[in-house]
């Protein structure tokens, strides 16, 4: 909860209430962009654990690369839709006063794509104790 809302609290403290609202809209849409990686990570964690202990690094590597590729493909599709339709989706969903959130959403989307592109590395490192 704290980690998920820290950015919004910082923006709310440093900027106006309107800017915090715009950032809040952008970060909520950003969470949708990160959803494919989250779902895939949840699905492959048991497989990562099983393969890590089975001394089969090649199969583990293949699963991690396939999962990252699938998550990236879905996320790129979502980002392309957001980029193409975001100018009217954000105001339609949240109101015209939040149309300013679109550029922030696109900045967050690029960061999200980099995160998804790296795949499940964080999950694997946590499972491996690193």
PDB file of C-alpha atoms in Angstrom:
ATOM      1  CA  UNK A   1       0.000   0.000   0.000  1.00  0.00           C
ATOM      2  CA  UNK A   2       2.738   2.434   0.961  1.00  0.00           C
ATOM      3  CA  UNK A   3       4.893   1.618  -2.044  1.00  0.00           C
ATOM      4  CA  UNK A   4       1.946   1.724  -4.421  1.00  0.00           C
ATOM      5  CA  UNK A   5       0.810   5.161  -3.270  1.00  0.00           C
ATOM      6  CA  UNK A   6       4.114   6.862  -2.398  1.00  0.00           C
ATOM      7  CA  UNK A   7       4.439   8.506  -5.821  1.00  0.00           C
ATOM      8  CA  UNK A   8       0.968   9.990  -5.622  1.00  0.00           C
ATOM      9  CA  UNK A   9       1.616  11.322  -2.114  1.00  0.00           C
ATOM     10  CA  UNK A  10       4.881  12.921  -3.218  1.00  0.00           C
ATOM     11  CA  UNK A  11       3.215  14.569  -6.220  1.00  0.00           C
ATOM     12  CA  UNK A  12       0.386  15.723  -3.959  1.00  0.00           C
ATOM     13  CA  UNK A  13       2.864  17.284  -1.562  1.00  0.00           C
ATOM     14  CA  UNK A  14       5.058  18.929  -4.203  1.00  0.00           C
ATOM     15  CA  UNK A  15       2.409  19.980  -6.746  1.00  0.00           C
ATOM     16  CA  UNK A  16      -1.128  21.266  -6.800  1.00  0.00           C
ATOM     17  CA  UNK A  17      -4.186  19.137  -6.131  1.00  0.00           C
ATOM     18  CA  UNK A  18      -5.062  19.306  -9.832  1.00  0.00           C
ATOM     19  CA  UNK A  19      -1.615  18.007 -10.818  1.00  0.00           C
ATOM     20  CA  UNK A  20      -1.899  15.219  -8.253  1.00  0.00           C
ATOM     21  CA  UNK A  21      -5.279  14.275  -9.745  1.00  0.00           C
ATOM     22  CA  UNK A  22      -3.829  14.184 -13.247  1.00  0.00           C
ATOM     23  CA  UNK A  23      -0.913  12.068 -12.056  1.00  0.00           C
ATOM     24  CA  UNK A  24      -3.349   9.787 -10.219  1.00  0.00           C
ATOM     25  CA  UNK A  25      -5.270   9.146 -13.441  1.00  0.00           C
ATOM     26  CA  UNK A  26      -2.046   8.417 -15.335  1.00  0.00           C
ATOM     27  CA  UNK A  27      -0.740   6.027 -12.685  1.00  0.00           C
ATOM     28  CA  UNK A  28      -4.050   4.148 -12.546  1.00  0.00           C
ATOM     29  CA  UNK A  29      -3.921   3.569 -16.312  1.00  0.00           C
ATOM     30  CA  UNK A  30      -0.250   2.618 -15.961  1.00  0.00           C
ATOM     31  CA  UNK A  31      -1.278  -0.225 -13.672  1.00  0.00           C
ATOM     32  CA  UNK A  32      -3.261  -1.687 -16.569  1.00  0.00           C
ATOM     33  CA  UNK A  33      -0.104  -1.645 -18.692  1.00  0.00           C
ATOM     34  CA  UNK A  34       1.833  -3.614 -16.079  1.00  0.00           C
ATOM     35  CA  UNK A  35      -0.940  -6.205 -15.656  1.00  0.00           C
ATOM     36  CA  UNK A  36       0.270  -8.699 -18.322  1.00  0.00           C
ATOM     37  CA  UNK A  37       3.670  -9.102 -16.651  1.00  0.00           C
ATOM     38  CA  UNK A  38       2.062  -9.432 -13.229  1.00  0.00           C
ATOM     39  CA  UNK A  39      -0.307 -12.170 -14.420  1.00  0.00           C
ATOM     40  CA  UNK A  40       2.436 -14.067 -16.243  1.00  0.00           C
ATOM     41  CA  UNK A  41       4.762 -13.828 -13.231  1.00  0.00           C
ATOM     42  CA  UNK A  42       2.061 -15.265 -11.003  1.00  0.00           C
ATOM     43  CA  UNK A  43       1.552 -18.133 -13.453  1.00  0.00           C
ATOM     44  CA  UNK A  44       5.214 -19.093 -13.863  1.00  0.00           C
ATOM     45  CA  UNK A  45       6.493 -18.688 -10.294  1.00  0.00           C
ATOM     46  CA  UNK A  46       5.769 -22.333  -9.359  1.00  0.00           C
ATOM     47  CA  UNK A  47       7.522 -23.461 -12.539  1.00  0.00           C
ATOM     48  CA  UNK A  48      10.537 -21.258 -11.743  1.00  0.00           C
ATOM     49  CA  UNK A  49      10.795 -22.815  -8.298  1.00  0.00           C
ATOM     50  CA  UNK A  50      10.519 -26.348  -9.649  1.00  0.00           C
ATOM     51  CA  UNK A  51      13.034 -25.826 -12.450  1.00  0.00           C
ATOM     52  CA  UNK A  52      15.512 -23.963 -10.268  1.00  0.00           C
ATOM     53  CA  UNK A  53      15.862 -26.986  -8.047  1.00  0.00           C
ATOM     54  CA  UNK A  54      15.885 -29.506 -10.927  1.00  0.00           C
ATOM     55  CA  UNK A  55      19.278 -28.547 -12.327  1.00  0.00           C
ATOM     56  CA  UNK A  56      17.774 -27.744 -15.737  1.00  0.00           C
ATOM     57  CA  UNK A  57      18.865 -24.157 -16.468  1.00  0.00           C
ATOM     58  CA  UNK A  58      18.176 -24.406 -20.204  1.00  0.00           C
ATOM     59  CA  UNK A  59      14.459 -25.124 -19.708  1.00  0.00           C
ATOM     60  CA  UNK A  60      14.240 -22.435 -17.023  1.00  0.00           C
ATOM     61  CA  UNK A  61      15.855 -19.917 -19.364  1.00  0.00           C
ATOM     62  CA  UNK A  62      13.445 -20.877 -22.145  1.00  0.00           C
ATOM     63  CA  UNK A  63      10.417 -20.398 -19.885  1.00  0.00           C
ATOM     64  CA  UNK A  64      11.665 -17.028 -18.636  1.00  0.00           C
ATOM     65  CA  UNK A  65      12.331 -15.806 -22.188  1.00  0.00           C
ATOM     66  CA  UNK A  66       8.972 -17.046 -23.462  1.00  0.00           C
ATOM     67  CA  UNK A  67       7.144 -15.412 -20.565  1.00  0.00           C
ATOM     68  CA  UNK A  68       8.948 -12.111 -21.159  1.00  0.00           C
ATOM     69  CA  UNK A  69       8.160 -12.259 -24.871  1.00  0.00           C
ATOM     70  CA  UNK A  70       4.478 -12.942 -24.275  1.00  0.00           C
ATOM     71  CA  UNK A  71       4.179 -10.207 -21.656  1.00  0.00           C
ATOM     72  CA  UNK A  72       5.994  -7.758 -23.934  1.00  0.00           C
ATOM     73  CA  UNK A  73       3.749  -8.559 -26.898  1.00  0.00           C
ATOM     74  CA  UNK A  74       0.592  -7.971 -24.850  1.00  0.00           C
ATOM     75  CA  UNK A  75       1.993  -4.817 -23.235  1.00  0.00           C
ATOM     76  CA  UNK A  76       3.103  -3.364 -26.580  1.00  0.00           C
ATOM     77  CA  UNK A  77      -0.399  -3.948 -27.939  1.00  0.00           C
ATOM     78  CA  UNK A  78      -1.947  -2.184 -24.934  1.00  0.00           C
ATOM     79  CA  UNK A  79       0.528   0.712 -25.206  1.00  0.00           C
ATOM     80  CA  UNK A  80      -0.200   1.099 -28.922  1.00  0.00           C
ATOM     81  CA  UNK A  81      -3.931   1.288 -28.189  1.00  0.00           C
ATOM     82  CA  UNK A  82      -3.256   3.790 -25.402  1.00  0.00           C
ATOM     83  CA  UNK A  83      -1.038   5.856 -27.695  1.00  0.00           C
ATOM     84  CA  UNK A  84      -3.542   5.832 -30.547  1.00  0.00           C
ATOM     85  CA  UNK A  85      -6.715   6.335 -28.542  1.00  0.00           C
ATOM     86  CA  UNK A  86      -5.470   7.892 -25.313  1.00  0.00           C
ATOM     87  CA  UNK A  87      -6.327  11.436 -26.346  1.00  0.00           C
ATOM     88  CA  UNK A  88     -10.026  10.591 -26.224  1.00  0.00           C
ATOM     89  CA  UNK A  89      -9.995   7.597 -23.828  1.00  0.00           C
ATOM     90  CA  UNK A  90      -8.653   9.508 -20.817  1.00  0.00           C
ATOM     91  CA  UNK A  91     -11.173  12.379 -21.055  1.00  0.00           C
ATOM     92  CA  UNK A  92     -14.007   9.967 -21.848  1.00  0.00           C
ATOM     93  CA  UNK A  93     -13.223   7.814 -18.819  1.00  0.00           C
ATOM     94  CA  UNK A  94     -12.323  10.524 -16.302  1.00  0.00           C
ATOM     95  CA  UNK A  95     -13.567  13.834 -17.639  1.00  0.00           C
ATOM     96  CA  UNK A  96     -12.129  16.602 -19.777  1.00  0.00           C
ATOM     97  CA  UNK A  97     -10.141  18.092 -16.886  1.00  0.00           C
ATOM     98  CA  UNK A  98      -7.970  14.949 -16.862  1.00  0.00           C
ATOM     99  CA  UNK A  99      -6.996  15.124 -20.545  1.00  0.00           C
ATOM    100  CA  UNK A 100      -3.632  16.473 -19.381  1.00  0.00           C
ATOM    101  CA  UNK A 101      -2.843  12.990 -18.014  1.00  0.00           C
ATOM    102  CA  UNK A 102      -2.189  11.612 -21.504  1.00  0.00           C
ATOM    103  CA  UNK A 103       1.477  12.714 -21.821  1.00  0.00           C
ATOM    104  CA  UNK A 104       2.232  11.392 -18.336  1.00  0.00           C
ATOM    105  CA  UNK A 105       0.595   8.112 -19.227  1.00  0.00           C
ATOM    106  CA  UNK A 106       2.834   7.814 -22.284  1.00  0.00           C
ATOM    107  CA  UNK A 107       5.967   8.511 -20.211  1.00  0.00           C
ATOM    108  CA  UNK A 108       4.923   5.857 -17.711  1.00  0.00           C
ATOM    109  CA  UNK A 109       4.104   3.488 -20.585  1.00  0.00           C
ATOM    110  CA  UNK A 110       7.669   3.678 -21.912  1.00  0.00           C
ATOM    111  CA  UNK A 111       9.003   2.849 -18.449  1.00  0.00           C
ATOM    112  CA  UNK A 112       6.522  -0.001 -18.184  1.00  0.00           C
ATOM    113  CA  UNK A 113       7.651  -1.440 -21.510  1.00  0.00           C
ATOM    114  CA  UNK A 114      11.263  -1.425 -20.325  1.00  0.00           C
ATOM    115  CA  UNK A 115      10.179  -3.210 -17.146  1.00  0.00           C
ATOM    116  CA  UNK A 116       8.178  -5.804 -19.084  1.00  0.00           C
ATOM    117  CA  UNK A 117      11.008  -6.236 -21.605  1.00  0.00           C
ATOM    118  CA  UNK A 118      13.351  -7.310 -18.788  1.00  0.00           C
ATOM    119  CA  UNK A 119      10.823 -10.003 -17.946  1.00  0.00           C
ATOM    120  CA  UNK A 120      10.636 -11.926 -14.719  1.00  0.00           C
ATOM    121  CA  UNK A 121      14.197 -11.202 -13.621  1.00  0.00           C
ATOM    122  CA  UNK A 122      13.134  -9.673 -10.317  1.00  0.00           C
ATOM    123  CA  UNK A 123      10.957 -12.668  -9.450  1.00  0.00           C
ATOM    124  CA  UNK A 124      13.717 -15.105 -10.350  1.00  0.00           C
ATOM    125  CA  UNK A 125      16.296 -13.191  -8.297  1.00  0.00           C
ATOM    126  CA  UNK A 126      13.973 -13.115  -5.289  1.00  0.00           C
ATOM    127  CA  UNK A 127      13.283 -16.836  -5.586  1.00  0.00           C
ATOM    128  CA  UNK A 128      17.020 -17.497  -5.950  1.00  0.00           C
ATOM    129  CA  UNK A 129      17.734 -15.480  -2.801  1.00  0.00           C
ATOM    130  CA  UNK A 130      19.634 -12.704  -4.589  1.00  0.00           C
TER     131      UNK A 130
END
